[in-house]
Structures are given as C-alpha cells and as structure tokens.
mmCIF file of C-alpha atoms and ligand atoms in Angstrom:
data_model
loop_
_atom_site.group_PDB
_atom_site.id
_atom_site.type_symbol
_atom_site.label_atom_id
_atom_site.label_comp_id
_atom_site.label_asym_id
_atom_site.label_seq_id
_atom_site.Cartn_x
_atom_site.Cartn_y
_atom_site.Cartn_z
ATOM 1 C CA MET A 1 82.997 73.477 94.589
ATOM 2 C CA GLN A 2 84.176 75.287 91.446
ATOM 3 C CA ARG A 3 86.238 78.382 92.191
ATOM 4 C CA ASN A 4 86.035 81.472 89.973
ATOM 5 C CA ILE A 5 89.431 82.971 90.711
ATOM 6 C CA LEU A 6 90.126 86.596 89.838
ATOM 7 C CA ILE A 7 93.859 87.170 89.411
ATOM 8 C CA THR A 8 94.896 90.815 89.191
ATOM 9 C CA GLY A 9 98.172 91.691 87.458
ATOM 10 C CA GLY A 10 98.373 88.276 85.779
ATOM 11 C CA ALA A 11 100.285 89.679 82.790
ATOM 12 C CA GLY A 12 103.159 90.773 85.040
ATOM 13 C CA PHE A 13 106.166 88.766 86.198
ATOM 14 C CA ILE A 14 104.845 86.816 89.201
ATOM 15 C CA GLY A 15 101.237 86.982 87.996
ATOM 16 C CA SER A 16 102.049 85.145 84.747
ATOM 17 C CA HIS A 17 103.600 82.267 86.727
ATOM 18 C CA VAL A 18 100.608 82.123 89.074
ATOM 19 C CA VAL A 19 98.092 82.169 86.196
ATOM 20 C CA ARG A 20 99.950 79.396 84.339
ATOM 21 C CA ARG A 21 100.173 77.252 87.454
ATOM 22 C CA LEU A 22 96.499 77.615 88.424
ATOM 23 C CA VAL A 23 95.025 77.026 84.920
ATOM 24 C CA HIS A 24 97.008 73.782 84.650
ATOM 25 C CA GLN A 25 96.490 72.591 88.239
ATOM 26 C CA TYR A 26 92.756 73.286 88.425
ATOM 27 C CA PRO A 27 90.972 72.579 85.117
ATOM 28 C CA ASN A 28 87.622 72.664 86.958
ATOM 29 C CA ASP A 29 88.175 76.195 88.241
ATOM 30 C CA GLN A 30 87.820 79.323 86.125
ATOM 31 C CA ILE A 31 90.790 81.712 86.103
ATOM 32 C CA ILE A 32 89.953 85.307 85.205
ATOM 33 C CA ASN A 33 93.050 87.438 84.698
ATOM 34 C CA ILE A 34 92.579 91.213 84.801
ATOM 35 C CA ASP A 35 95.463 93.500 83.970
ATOM 36 C CA ALA A 36 95.756 97.121 82.798
ATOM 37 C CA LEU A 37 98.735 96.118 80.595
ATOM 38 C CA THR A 38 100.994 98.904 81.809
ATOM 39 C CA TYR A 39 104.626 98.891 80.632
ATOM 40 C CA ALA A 40 105.114 95.898 83.010
ATOM 41 C CA GLY A 41 102.260 93.764 81.712
ATOM 42 C CA ASN A 42 102.792 91.627 78.666
ATOM 43 C CA LEU A 43 100.377 89.087 77.172
ATOM 44 C CA MET A 44 103.283 87.503 75.267
ATOM 45 C CA SER A 45 104.141 85.908 78.622
ATOM 46 C CA LEU A 46 100.863 83.943 78.534
ATOM 47 C CA GLN A 47 100.674 82.915 74.870
ATOM 48 C CA ASP A 48 100.995 79.230 75.754
ATOM 49 C CA ILE A 49 97.800 79.167 77.840
ATOM 50 C CA GLN A 50 95.589 81.771 76.194
ATOM 51 C CA MET A 51 93.364 79.203 74.428
ATOM 52 C CA LEU A 52 92.666 77.034 77.489
ATOM 53 C CA PRO A 53 88.938 76.758 78.248
ATOM 54 C CA ASN A 54 89.279 77.688 81.946
ATOM 55 C CA TYR A 55 91.192 80.914 81.225
ATOM 56 C CA THR A 56 89.829 84.404 80.465
ATOM 57 C CA PHE A 57 91.719 87.674 80.076
ATOM 58 C CA VAL A 58 90.069 91.075 80.564
ATOM 59 C CA LYS A 59 91.960 94.336 80.180
ATOM 60 C CA ALA A 60 90.969 96.327 83.267
ATOM 61 C CA ASP A 61 92.371 98.960 85.601
ATOM 62 C CA ILE A 62 91.914 98.029 89.276
ATOM 63 C CA THR A 63 91.170 101.674 90.128
ATOM 64 C CA ASP A 64 88.072 101.676 87.873
ATOM 65 C CA GLU A 65 85.253 101.301 90.416
ATOM 66 C CA GLN A 66 82.334 100.465 88.132
ATOM 67 C CA PHE A 67 84.244 98.141 85.841
ATOM 68 C CA ILE A 68 85.700 96.150 88.747
ATOM 69 C CA LEU A 69 82.229 95.749 90.272
ATOM 70 C CA SER A 70 80.909 94.507 86.923
ATOM 71 C CA ILE A 71 83.723 91.932 86.684
ATOM 72 C CA PHE A 72 82.932 90.537 90.151
ATOM 73 C CA GLU A 73 79.279 90.230 89.106
ATOM 74 C CA LYS A 74 79.729 88.925 85.572
ATOM 75 C CA TYR A 75 82.217 86.167 86.481
ATOM 76 C CA GLN A 76 80.700 85.420 89.920
ATOM 77 C CA ILE A 77 84.095 85.737 91.507
ATOM 78 C CA THR A 78 84.631 83.547 94.582
ATOM 79 C CA HIS A 79 88.383 84.064 95.107
ATOM 80 C CA VAL A 80 90.801 86.920 94.473
ATOM 81 C CA VAL A 81 94.580 86.698 94.125
ATOM 82 C CA HIS A 82 95.620 90.333 94.096
ATOM 83 C CA LEU A 83 99.037 90.930 92.504
ATOM 84 C CA ALA A 84 98.458 94.045 90.355
ATOM 85 C CA ALA A 85 100.730 96.832 91.506
ATOM 86 C CA GLU A 86 103.319 99.352 90.535
ATOM 87 C CA SER A 87 106.283 97.301 91.712
ATOM 88 C CA HIS A 88 109.611 99.030 91.057
ATOM 89 C CA VAL A 89 111.246 101.026 93.884
ATOM 90 C CA ASP A 90 113.211 103.330 91.530
ATOM 91 C CA ARG A 91 110.063 104.289 89.633
ATOM 92 C CA SER A 92 108.337 105.049 92.952
ATOM 93 C CA ILE A 93 111.104 107.558 93.700
ATOM 94 C CA HIS A 94 110.469 109.362 90.391
ATOM 95 C CA ASP A 95 106.650 109.099 90.438
ATOM 96 C CA PRO A 96 105.232 108.285 93.902
ATOM 97 C CA LEU A 97 101.634 109.260 93.178
ATOM 98 C CA SER A 98 101.039 106.555 90.599
ATOM 99 C CA PHE A 99 102.069 104.053 93.317
ATOM 100 C CA VAL A 100 99.526 105.511 95.729
ATOM 101 C CA LYS A 101 96.875 105.372 93.026
ATOM 102 C CA THR A 102 97.375 101.765 91.932
ATOM 103 C CA ASN A 103 98.617 100.163 95.133
ATOM 104 C CA VAL A 104 96.458 101.963 97.701
ATOM 105 C CA ILE A 105 93.335 103.141 95.829
ATOM 106 C CA GLY A 106 93.348 100.093 93.536
ATOM 107 C CA THR A 107 93.502 97.687 96.499
ATOM 108 C CA ALA A 108 90.775 99.606 98.362
ATOM 109 C CA ASN A 109 88.622 99.438 95.255
ATOM 110 C CA LEU A 110 89.013 95.655 94.955
ATOM 111 C CA LEU A 111 88.296 95.118 98.664
ATOM 112 C CA ASN A 112 85.207 97.248 98.398
ATOM 113 C CA ALA A 113 83.942 95.462 95.303
ATOM 114 C CA ALA A 114 84.371 92.117 97.126
ATOM 115 C CA ARG A 115 82.488 93.470 100.159
ATOM 116 C CA ILE A 116 79.626 94.804 98.040
ATOM 117 C CA VAL A 117 79.216 91.854 95.700
ATOM 118 C CA TRP A 118 79.818 89.138 98.293
ATOM 119 C CA LYS A 119 77.502 91.063 100.669
ATOM 120 C CA ASP A 120 77.595 89.266 103.988
ATOM 121 C CA ASN A 121 77.738 85.893 102.338
ATOM 122 C CA PHE A 122 81.435 85.293 102.840
ATOM 123 C CA GLY A 123 81.299 81.472 103.060
ATOM 124 C CA ASN A 124 83.737 79.769 100.626
ATOM 125 C CA LYS A 125 85.113 83.152 99.541
ATOM 126 C CA LYS A 126 88.699 84.367 99.874
ATOM 127 C CA PHE A 127 90.532 87.610 99.130
ATOM 128 C CA TYR A 128 94.278 86.935 98.971
ATOM 129 C CA HIS A 129 96.546 89.975 98.923
ATOM 130 C CA ILE A 130 100.152 89.539 97.718
ATOM 131 C CA SER A 131 102.580 91.824 99.502
ATOM 132 C CA THR A 132 106.296 92.276 99.978
ATOM 133 C CA ASP A 133 108.895 91.990 102.751
ATOM 134 C CA GLU A 134 109.809 95.626 101.992
ATOM 135 C CA VAL A 135 106.932 96.780 104.254
ATOM 136 C CA PHE A 136 109.074 95.725 107.254
ATOM 137 C CA GLY A 137 111.855 98.182 106.400
ATOM 138 C CA SER A 138 115.542 97.386 106.616
ATOM 139 C CA LEU A 139 117.610 94.935 108.690
ATOM 140 C CA GLY A 140 121.143 95.306 110.033
ATOM 141 C CA GLU A 141 123.622 92.415 109.913
ATOM 142 C CA GLN A 142 121.489 90.199 112.163
ATOM 143 C CA GLY A 143 117.862 89.111 112.370
ATOM 144 C CA MET A 144 115.045 88.228 110.002
ATOM 145 C CA PHE A 145 111.572 89.532 109.250
ATOM 146 C CA SER A 146 108.648 87.439 110.459
ATOM 147 C CA GLU A 147 104.869 87.820 110.662
ATOM 148 C CA SER A 148 105.180 89.793 113.933
ATOM 149 C CA THR A 149 107.777 92.328 112.702
ATOM 150 C CA PRO A 150 106.377 95.897 112.959
ATOM 151 C CA TYR A 151 105.911 97.788 109.680
ATOM 152 C CA ASN A 152 108.562 100.413 108.881
ATOM 153 C CA PRO A 153 108.578 101.100 105.116
ATOM 154 C CA HIS A 154 111.065 103.562 103.593
ATOM 155 C CA SER A 155 110.285 103.940 99.887
ATOM 156 C CA PRO A 156 107.080 105.234 98.300
ATOM 157 C CA TYR A 157 106.700 101.695 96.865
ATOM 158 C CA SER A 158 106.971 99.923 100.221
ATOM 159 C CA ALA A 159 104.868 102.580 101.967
ATOM 160 C CA SER A 160 102.093 102.122 99.378
ATOM 161 C CA LYS A 161 102.251 98.323 99.811
ATOM 162 C CA ALA A 162 102.164 98.752 103.625
ATOM 163 C CA SER A 163 99.089 100.987 103.276
ATOM 164 C CA SER A 164 97.371 98.377 101.143
ATOM 165 C CA ASP A 165 98.174 95.632 103.707
ATOM 166 C CA HIS A 166 96.599 97.799 106.442
ATOM 167 C CA LEU A 167 93.465 98.253 104.337
ATOM 168 C CA VAL A 168 93.202 94.489 103.825
ATOM 169 C CA ARG A 169 93.407 93.884 107.609
ATOM 170 C CA ALA A 170 90.932 96.706 108.243
ATOM 171 C CA TYR A 171 88.388 94.964 105.958
ATOM 172 C CA PHE A 172 88.892 91.754 107.951
ATOM 173 C CA ASP A 173 88.493 93.474 111.334
ATOM 174 C CA THR A 174 85.616 95.739 110.307
ATOM 175 C CA TYR A 175 83.525 93.676 107.881
ATOM 176 C CA GLY A 176 84.833 90.158 108.435
ATOM 177 C CA LEU A 177 85.930 90.030 104.779
ATOM 178 C CA PRO A 178 87.737 86.658 104.387
ATOM 179 C CA VAL A 179 91.285 87.837 103.711
ATOM 180 C CA VAL A 180 94.776 86.414 103.808
ATOM 181 C CA ILE A 181 98.112 88.180 103.147
ATOM 182 C CA SER A 182 101.602 87.002 102.273
ATOM 183 C CA ASN A 183 104.832 89.011 102.322
ATOM 184 C CA CYS A 184 107.555 87.693 100.074
ATOM 185 C CA SER A 185 111.228 88.433 99.418
ATOM 186 C CA ASN A 186 112.823 89.227 96.015
ATOM 187 C CA ASN A 187 111.747 86.854 93.246
ATOM 188 C CA TYR A 188 113.816 85.743 90.270
ATOM 189 C CA GLY A 189 112.942 83.699 87.202
ATOM 190 C CA SER A 190 111.731 84.007 83.629
ATOM 191 C CA HIS A 191 109.485 86.856 82.361
ATOM 192 C CA GLN A 192 110.737 89.501 84.833
ATOM 193 C CA PHE A 193 110.817 93.034 83.471
ATOM 194 C CA PRO A 194 114.481 94.057 82.942
ATOM 195 C CA GLU A 195 114.269 97.082 85.222
ATOM 196 C CA LYS A 196 114.815 94.694 88.181
ATOM 197 C CA LEU A 197 118.382 93.743 89.076
ATOM 198 C CA ILE A 198 118.829 90.220 87.637
ATOM 199 C CA PRO A 199 117.296 90.639 84.137
ATOM 200 C CA LEU A 200 118.771 94.154 83.891
ATOM 201 C CA VAL A 201 122.279 92.790 84.462
ATOM 202 C CA VAL A 202 121.789 89.953 81.960
ATOM 203 C CA ASN A 203 120.434 92.370 79.369
ATOM 204 C CA ASN A 204 123.327 94.783 79.864
ATOM 205 C CA ILE A 205 125.836 91.954 79.504
ATOM 206 C CA VAL A 206 124.218 90.824 76.233
ATOM 207 C CA THR A 207 124.217 94.375 74.853
ATOM 208 C CA ARG A 208 127.618 95.213 76.418
ATOM 209 C CA LYS A 209 126.302 98.148 78.428
ATOM 210 C CA ASN A 210 127.632 99.235 81.830
ATOM 211 C CA ILE A 211 126.179 97.330 84.785
ATOM 212 C CA PRO A 212 125.019 99.916 87.365
ATOM 213 C CA ILE A 213 125.562 98.937 91.017
ATOM 214 C CA TYR A 214 124.044 101.320 93.531
ATOM 215 C CA GLY A 215 126.673 102.523 96.030
ATOM 216 C CA ALA A 216 129.235 99.953 97.175
ATOM 217 C CA GLY A 217 126.945 97.022 96.334
ATOM 218 C CA ASN A 218 126.891 95.787 99.930
ATOM 219 C CA ASN A 219 123.090 95.723 100.256
ATOM 220 C CA VAL A 220 121.699 92.251 100.830
ATOM 221 C CA ARG A 221 118.583 90.663 99.325
ATOM 222 C CA ASP A 222 117.003 87.237 99.826
ATOM 223 C CA TRP A 223 116.241 85.659 96.435
ATOM 224 C CA LEU A 224 113.356 83.240 95.892
ATOM 225 C CA TRP A 225 112.632 81.331 92.676
ATOM 226 C CA VAL A 226 109.329 82.619 91.276
ATOM 227 C CA GLU A 227 107.961 79.078 90.819
ATOM 228 C CA ASP A 228 108.458 78.453 94.546
ATOM 229 C CA HIS A 229 106.514 81.655 95.212
ATOM 230 C CA ALA A 230 103.716 80.564 92.842
ATOM 231 C CA ARG A 231 103.493 77.223 94.684
ATOM 232 C CA ALA A 232 103.266 79.039 98.030
ATOM 233 C CA ILE A 233 100.503 81.270 96.621
ATOM 234 C CA ASP A 234 98.604 78.192 95.391
ATOM 235 C CA LEU A 235 98.860 76.612 98.880
ATOM 236 C CA ILE A 236 97.872 79.748 100.781
ATOM 237 C CA LEU A 237 94.939 80.321 98.438
ATOM 238 C CA SER A 238 93.639 76.825 99.229
ATOM 239 C CA GLU A 239 94.711 76.346 102.827
ATOM 240 C CA GLY A 240 95.851 79.660 104.344
ATOM 241 C CA LYS A 241 93.898 80.634 107.463
ATOM 242 C CA LEU A 242 91.638 83.673 107.181
ATOM 243 C CA GLY A 243 92.944 86.849 108.800
ATOM 244 C CA GLU A 244 96.494 85.477 108.850
ATOM 245 C CA THR A 245 99.759 86.636 107.326
ATOM 246 C CA TYR A 246 102.448 84.326 105.919
ATOM 247 C CA CYS A 247 106.051 85.333 105.276
ATOM 248 C CA ILE A 248 107.671 83.664 102.235
ATOM 249 C CA GLY A 249 111.430 83.603 101.637
ATOM 250 C CA GLY A 250 114.176 81.717 99.852
ATOM 251 C CA ASN A 251 116.671 81.450 102.734
ATOM 252 C CA ASN A 252 119.121 82.624 100.101
ATOM 253 C CA GLU A 253 120.815 85.912 100.978
ATOM 254 C CA TRP A 254 123.230 87.584 98.571
ATOM 255 C CA LYS A 255 125.183 90.825 98.669
ATOM 256 C CA ASN A 256 124.359 92.681 95.427
ATOM 257 C CA ILE A 257 127.973 92.870 94.277
ATOM 258 C CA ASP A 258 128.526 89.131 94.797
ATOM 259 C CA LEU A 259 125.313 88.264 92.978
ATOM 260 C CA VAL A 260 126.180 90.535 90.048
ATOM 261 C CA LYS A 261 129.651 88.961 89.748
ATOM 262 C CA LEU A 262 128.051 85.505 89.743
ATOM 263 C CA ILE A 263 125.627 86.585 86.994
ATOM 264 C CA CYS A 264 128.601 87.896 84.985
ATOM 265 C CA THR A 265 130.451 84.576 85.313
ATOM 266 C CA LEU A 266 127.417 82.436 84.438
ATOM 267 C CA THR A 267 126.363 84.633 81.516
ATOM 268 C CA ASP A 268 129.892 84.745 80.053
ATOM 269 C CA GLU A 269 129.988 80.948 80.276
ATOM 270 C CA LEU A 270 126.601 80.580 78.540
ATOM 271 C CA LEU A 271 127.545 83.088 75.827
ATOM 272 C CA GLY A 272 130.927 81.443 75.285
ATOM 273 C CA ARG A 273 132.724 84.659 76.268
ATOM 274 C CA GLU A 274 136.024 84.691 78.092
ATOM 275 C CA ASN A 275 135.673 84.364 81.895
ATOM 276 C CA GLY A 276 135.867 87.858 83.450
ATOM 277 C CA ASP A 277 134.775 89.638 80.265
ATOM 278 C CA SER A 278 131.567 91.101 81.721
ATOM 279 C CA ILE A 279 132.898 91.937 85.191
ATOM 280 C CA SER A 280 134.669 94.902 83.561
ATOM 281 C CA LEU A 281 131.224 96.341 82.729
ATOM 282 C CA ILE A 282 130.408 96.825 86.457
ATOM 283 C CA GLN A 283 130.103 100.494 87.338
ATOM 284 C CA HIS A 284 129.347 101.804 90.839
ATOM 285 C CA VAL A 285 126.752 104.590 90.522
ATOM 286 C CA THR A 286 125.039 106.983 92.956
ATOM 287 C CA ASP A 287 123.150 105.052 95.608
ATOM 288 C CA ARG A 288 119.356 104.726 95.516
ATOM 289 C CA LEU A 289 117.635 107.231 97.848
ATOM 290 C CA GLY A 290 116.466 105.558 101.078
ATOM 291 C CA HIS A 291 118.128 102.290 99.995
ATOM 292 C CA ASP A 292 117.234 99.481 102.433
ATOM 293 C CA GLN A 293 120.373 97.690 103.647
ATOM 294 C CA ARG A 294 119.199 94.112 104.109
ATOM 295 C CA TYR A 295 116.106 91.923 103.756
ATOM 296 C CA ALA A 296 115.791 88.402 105.157
ATOM 297 C CA ILE A 297 112.726 86.279 105.865
ATOM 298 C CA ASP A 298 111.946 83.696 108.512
ATOM 299 C CA ALA A 299 109.410 81.454 106.732
ATOM 300 C CA THR A 300 108.996 78.984 109.631
ATOM 301 C CA LYS A 301 105.247 79.583 109.949
ATOM 302 C CA LEU A 302 104.596 78.624 106.322
ATOM 303 C CA GLU A 303 106.860 75.584 106.661
ATOM 304 C CA ASN A 304 105.186 74.424 109.885
ATOM 305 C CA GLU A 305 101.566 75.123 108.962
ATOM 306 C CA LEU A 306 101.450 74.364 105.236
ATOM 307 C CA ALA A 307 104.599 72.248 104.754
ATOM 308 C CA TRP A 308 106.055 74.664 102.187
ATOM 309 C CA LYS A 309 109.804 74.904 101.575
ATOM 310 C CA PRO A 310 111.785 76.568 98.792
ATOM 311 C CA THR A 311 113.081 73.950 96.341
ATOM 312 C CA GLN A 312 115.545 76.078 94.435
ATOM 313 C CA ASP A 313 119.103 75.016 93.871
ATOM 314 C CA PHE A 314 120.848 78.375 93.549
ATOM 315 C CA PRO A 315 122.957 79.024 91.414
ATOM 316 C CA GLN A 316 121.598 76.243 89.123
ATOM 317 C CA ALA A 317 118.162 77.922 89.018
ATOM 318 C CA LEU A 318 119.887 81.266 88.383
ATOM 319 C CA LYS A 319 121.784 79.739 85.456
ATOM 320 C CA GLU A 320 118.525 78.410 83.975
ATOM 321 C CA THR A 321 116.946 81.829 84.466
ATOM 322 C CA ILE A 322 119.801 83.508 82.587
ATOM 323 C CA GLN A 323 119.506 80.892 79.829
ATOM 324 C CA TRP A 324 115.787 81.742 79.511
ATOM 325 C CA TYR A 325 116.621 85.427 78.870
ATOM 326 C CA LEU A 326 119.295 84.446 76.332
ATOM 327 C CA ASN A 327 116.827 82.135 74.547
ATOM 328 C CA ASN A 328 114.010 84.686 74.560
ATOM 329 C CA GLN A 329 115.568 87.795 73.087
ATOM 330 C CA ASP A 330 112.295 88.521 71.203
ATOM 331 C CA TRP A 331 110.507 88.862 74.529
ATOM 332 C CA VAL A 332 113.326 91.027 75.942
ATOM 333 C CA ASN A 333 113.442 93.234 72.831
ATOM 334 C CA ALA A 334 109.665 93.705 72.856
ATOM 335 C CA VAL A 335 109.555 94.875 76.477
ATOM 336 C CA THR A 336 112.699 97.023 76.351
ATOM 337 C CA SER A 337 111.700 99.131 73.378
ATOM 338 C CA GLY A 338 110.074 102.575 73.710
ATOM 339 C CA GLU A 339 109.033 103.359 77.276
ATOM 340 C CA TYR A 340 111.903 101.350 78.815
ATOM 341 C CA GLN A 341 114.487 103.537 77.110
ATOM 342 C CA LYS A 342 112.894 106.684 78.571
ATOM 343 C CA PHE A 343 112.929 105.252 82.109
ATOM 344 C CA TYR A 344 116.505 104.022 81.678
ATOM 345 C CA SER A 345 117.837 107.455 80.753
ATOM 346 C CA LEU A 346 115.866 109.104 83.577
ATOM 347 C CA ASN A 347 117.082 106.658 86.254
ATOM 348 C CA TYR A 348 120.712 106.217 85.168
ATOM 349 C CA LYS A 349 121.654 109.776 84.153
HETATM 350 P P1 NAD B 401 105.135 93.467 87.785
HETATM 351 O O1 NAD B 401 105.436 94.929 87.806
HETATM 352 O O2 NAD B 401 105.967 92.564 86.944
HETATM 353 O O3 NAD B 401 103.623 93.251 87.327
HETATM 354 C C1 NAD B 401 102.569 94.057 87.796
HETATM 355 C C2 NAD B 401 101.375 93.822 86.885
HETATM 356 O O4 NAD B 401 100.293 94.650 87.379
HETATM 357 C C3 NAD B 401 101.608 94.232 85.420
HETATM 358 O O5 NAD B 401 101.125 93.222 84.567
HETATM 359 C C4 NAD B 401 100.818 95.521 85.267
HETATM 360 O O6 NAD B 401 100.312 95.703 83.951
HETATM 361 C C5 NAD B 401 99.681 95.304 86.261
HETATM 362 N N1 NAD B 401 99.110 96.570 86.725
HETATM 363 C C6 NAD B 401 99.769 97.674 87.148
HETATM 364 N N2 NAD B 401 98.889 98.651 87.457
HETATM 365 C C7 NAD B 401 97.642 98.137 87.246
HETATM 366 C C8 NAD B 401 96.320 98.645 87.389
HETATM 367 N N3 NAD B 401 96.099 99.910 87.812
HETATM 368 N N4 NAD B 401 95.291 97.836 87.110
HETATM 369 C C9 NAD B 401 95.481 96.566 86.670
HETATM 370 N N5 NAD B 401 96.714 96.037 86.474
HETATM 371 C C10 NAD B 401 97.784 96.817 86.779
HETATM 372 O O7 NAD B 401 105.155 93.017 89.309
HETATM 373 P P2 NAD B 401 105.595 91.630 89.961
HETATM 374 O O8 NAD B 401 107.045 91.664 90.224
HETATM 375 O O9 NAD B 401 105.004 90.526 89.196
HETATM 376 O O10 NAD B 401 104.855 91.745 91.375
HETATM 377 C C11 NAD B 401 103.520 91.292 91.537
HETATM 378 C C12 NAD B 401 103.093 91.542 92.976
HETATM 379 O O11 NAD B 401 103.958 90.853 93.863
HETATM 380 C C13 NAD B 401 103.117 93.009 93.372
HETATM 381 O O12 NAD B 401 101.994 93.257 94.193
HETATM 382 C C14 NAD B 401 104.406 93.140 94.181
HETATM 383 O O13 NAD B 401 104.293 94.151 95.152
HETATM 384 C C15 NAD B 401 104.495 91.771 94.813
HETATM 385 N N6 NAD B 401 105.856 91.297 95.115
HETATM 386 C C16 NAD B 401 106.822 91.282 94.140
HETATM 387 C C17 NAD B 401 108.084 90.794 94.446
HETATM 388 C C18 NAD B 401 109.174 90.699 93.393
HETATM 389 O O14 NAD B 401 110.303 90.326 93.710
HETATM 390 N N7 NAD B 401 108.898 90.981 92.121
HETATM 391 C C19 NAD B 401 108.377 90.345 95.737
HETATM 392 C C20 NAD B 401 107.366 90.373 96.696
HETATM 393 C C21 NAD B 401 106.113 90.857 96.376
HETATM 394 P P1 TYD B 402 115.557 95.445 92.640
HETATM 395 O O1 TYD B 402 115.647 94.300 91.692
HETATM 396 O O2 TYD B 402 115.103 96.778 92.126
HETATM 397 O O3 TYD B 402 114.635 94.952 93.855
HETATM 398 P P2 TYD B 402 114.312 95.678 95.286
HETATM 399 O O4 TYD B 402 114.805 97.055 95.279
HETATM 400 O O5 TYD B 402 112.826 95.603 95.316
HETATM 401 O O6 TYD B 402 114.982 94.817 96.311
HETATM 402 O O7 TYD B 402 116.979 95.655 93.303
HETATM 403 C C1 TYD B 402 117.643 94.622 94.024
HETATM 404 C C2 TYD B 402 118.881 95.226 94.648
HETATM 405 O O8 TYD B 402 119.786 95.610 93.601
HETATM 406 C C3 TYD B 402 118.614 96.484 95.456
HETATM 407 O O9 TYD B 402 119.459 96.500 96.598
HETATM 408 C C4 TYD B 402 118.992 97.612 94.515
HETATM 409 C C5 TYD B 402 120.101 97.009 93.679
HETATM 410 N N1 TYD B 402 120.183 97.521 92.285
HETATM 411 C C6 TYD B 402 121.402 98.011 91.786
HETATM 412 O O10 TYD B 402 122.425 98.021 92.494
HETATM 413 N N2 TYD B 402 121.431 98.472 90.514
HETATM 414 C C7 TYD B 402 120.335 98.482 89.706
HETATM 415 O O11 TYD B 402 120.427 98.960 88.530
HETATM 416 C C8 TYD B 402 119.101 97.973 90.210
HETATM 417 C C9 TYD B 402 117.850 97.962 89.375
HETATM 418 C C10 TYD B 402 119.071 97.491 91.511
#
C-alpha cells in the first residue's frame, strides 16, 4: 500500500533528516512536508531532495484549522509524522505563549484534522507524535527515564510538549485514533539551528565570541546522533504499536562543561588553531531559570521490540558534525543573520 506521509516541521533540524531519509528509502510513498518556515525552518537544508518526484513542500502553519484540513484532503494523507514545534527552552522562557500556541493548539489541530478526515476509517492510518524526554522533568545523579516515568515538566517548552503528548493519548483513548509517541533525548548533527548548545559553541569558536555556559556547567544531557533518531522514527512509523510510547536515547551522557571543552579541542584541531585556544573563550553566565539537572534515557523497550540501537561513535560523530558546520558557513551565515542577532542579545545580556 502506498503511504501518503505528512511530515510537519520538515524544514527544521530533525525534520530535514527525517524527510531526506524517507524520500530516499520509500520511492513509492509520497512525502508531503509542511512547515511555517519560522526562524528555525530553512529550505536550504533540503535543496538536495527538492526535485524528487515523491516529495512535496507546502508552506503551512499547523494552527491554521481550515488549511490543515484541506491538506489532509488534497493529499489523502494516510500517515503523519508530527515534528513541528517551537523547540528552544530559552525562547520558551522569554515567550511562553507562542509555545502554547504551536505545540499545544497546533498539535490539537492536527489530531482533529486526522479524526475528521479519517472519520472512523482508521485502518492503515497512523499519527506519530515526536516528543522529548524533557516532559519527564529532571533526574538526580542516579536513574533513567523510561516509558513509565511520570510526567513532571519544568519549562514552558517541556510543559507545552507534555500537554501535546496528553492530547495525543486522549485522542487514542477517546476516539481510537491510531497514534504512537516517542520521547527522545538531545540530538546533535548537521543542520541544527545555532541557538542549541553544540552549534552555538562551534559558531562562537569560529567567530571568536565568548562561549556562554549556564551556571557551573554541571548539568548533564544524553546526546543522540540525529541520523540514529531518524532511523528510530522510520522504524516506529512502520512497526511501532498503536497507543504505545517509545523512549529513544543515545546512552551517551555528558556534563555540559566537559562536552564544551571537547568541542573546543576538536574545533581547534580542525581549524588548525593551537590546542587550548578556544577554551579561554568559555564564560560562566547566569544559570537558565528552572534548569533541569540531568536527563538520561533507558531505551530498552525500543531495543527489545524493534531491534533499534544507537550506532554513533562519539566523539567521532561529534567531530564530523563540527566539520559539517565549518564546511557550511553559508548555511550558518544565512540562519544567524537578522532575527538570530536579536534573540542572542536578549538571551545573553
Ligand atoms: P526545530 O526548531 O529545528 O524545527 C522546528 C520546525 O517546525 C521548523 O522548521 C519550524 O519552521 C517549524 N514550525 C514551527 N512552528 C510551526 C508552525 N506553527 N507550523 C508549522 N511549522 C512550524 O526543532 P527540532 O530540533 O528539529 O525538533 C523537532 C521536534 O523534535 C520537536 O517537536 C521537538 O520537540 C522534538 N525533539 C527535539 C529534540 C532535539 O534535541 N532537537 C529532542 C527530542 C525531541
Ligand atoms: P540546549 O541545546 O538548549 O538543549 P536542552 O536545554 O533542550 O537540553 O542546551 C543543552 C544544555 O546546555 C542545557 O543544559 C543548557 C546548556 N546551555 C548552556 O550552558 N549555554 C548555552 O548557551 C546553551 C544554549 C545551553
């Protein structure tokens, strides 16, 4: 059966990797990418696949009720991979309402369009919602998040993602909408907007700007290569059980300060700068409000049920990621002009 797969947020970081993977893997499926092209969405990231016959891009805002309904009808959508979101914690602290609008109302709007257009004929349909481990809150030194961890979000971003996850489950319980959810840890790789830690640090090293570390830098994140995430999404879209949640992680925990020092060393090496040059740019700044201490994921369910495992060799994959940013300064310059500068001066006063 041909799938008509609606990908939301396909011009963003993870979305662009998912779109590229699916158009190449499934030439007999149609991939319809909708994206509002906010500051975080960039069609430059998809130039290599834009002419493929099984790919269509439509500029659309997921909160636009009528337009979203018309897209479901026009393209006879059978599957949804929902990635579109406001995704940056610091922005959610400055402007929480736009997170509620896109992440909560936008998700409700998509669920409702699927319910209306698919009517009660849910056979061979699937609505796959991409979420984050941040909905689970913050860990101490021990333990890991899993599918049964209670929700306890702390930032407006994670609270809006938690709300959207609840709506997805409510549509499963109430209407039987065929849904599946995954909650993933921090991704790294090419095409990530340089407001997030890794590309921000690389960009500041290149331009010799201070590298801001929130607080002491002892917060811990689990880092997953974006291509491993895209492969997990592909698998869950095809084989994930309806009504289920899957946790996805890299089994790769790093303290922020240690990761930033490693990025400094690798970037200096790639730029031919003296070892230790960039470490002097590190500056400890005021901590993020409500800063979660530690995230870690137990991905056993995904490994056992769908035979998925992260393949990354960190720090080799990190080095290749840094090299991508160094090789693609046009892309970096395009996304860091204008609006980025305004956000940067607001967030790092
Ligand atoms: P991103 O910010 O890079 O991209 C988001 C995309 O959504 C952009 O292309 C943007 O233009 C689009 N968008 C925003 N508002 C929209 C709207 N109203 N209508 C249509 N499109 C809109 O985000 P990302 O890092 O690629 O994250 C994608 C998804 O994965 C998000 O749902 C996020 O919560 C989740 N996630 C991200 C990470 C991570 O480490 N980046 C980890 C786990 C989960
Ligand atoms: P980020 O990439 O924003 O992802 P998230 O907050 O979703 O985990 O940040 C990763 C970690 O790096 C987080 O603990 C906050 C920290 N951080 C800094 O110390 N300085 C920065 O300038 C940024 C953007 C993040």
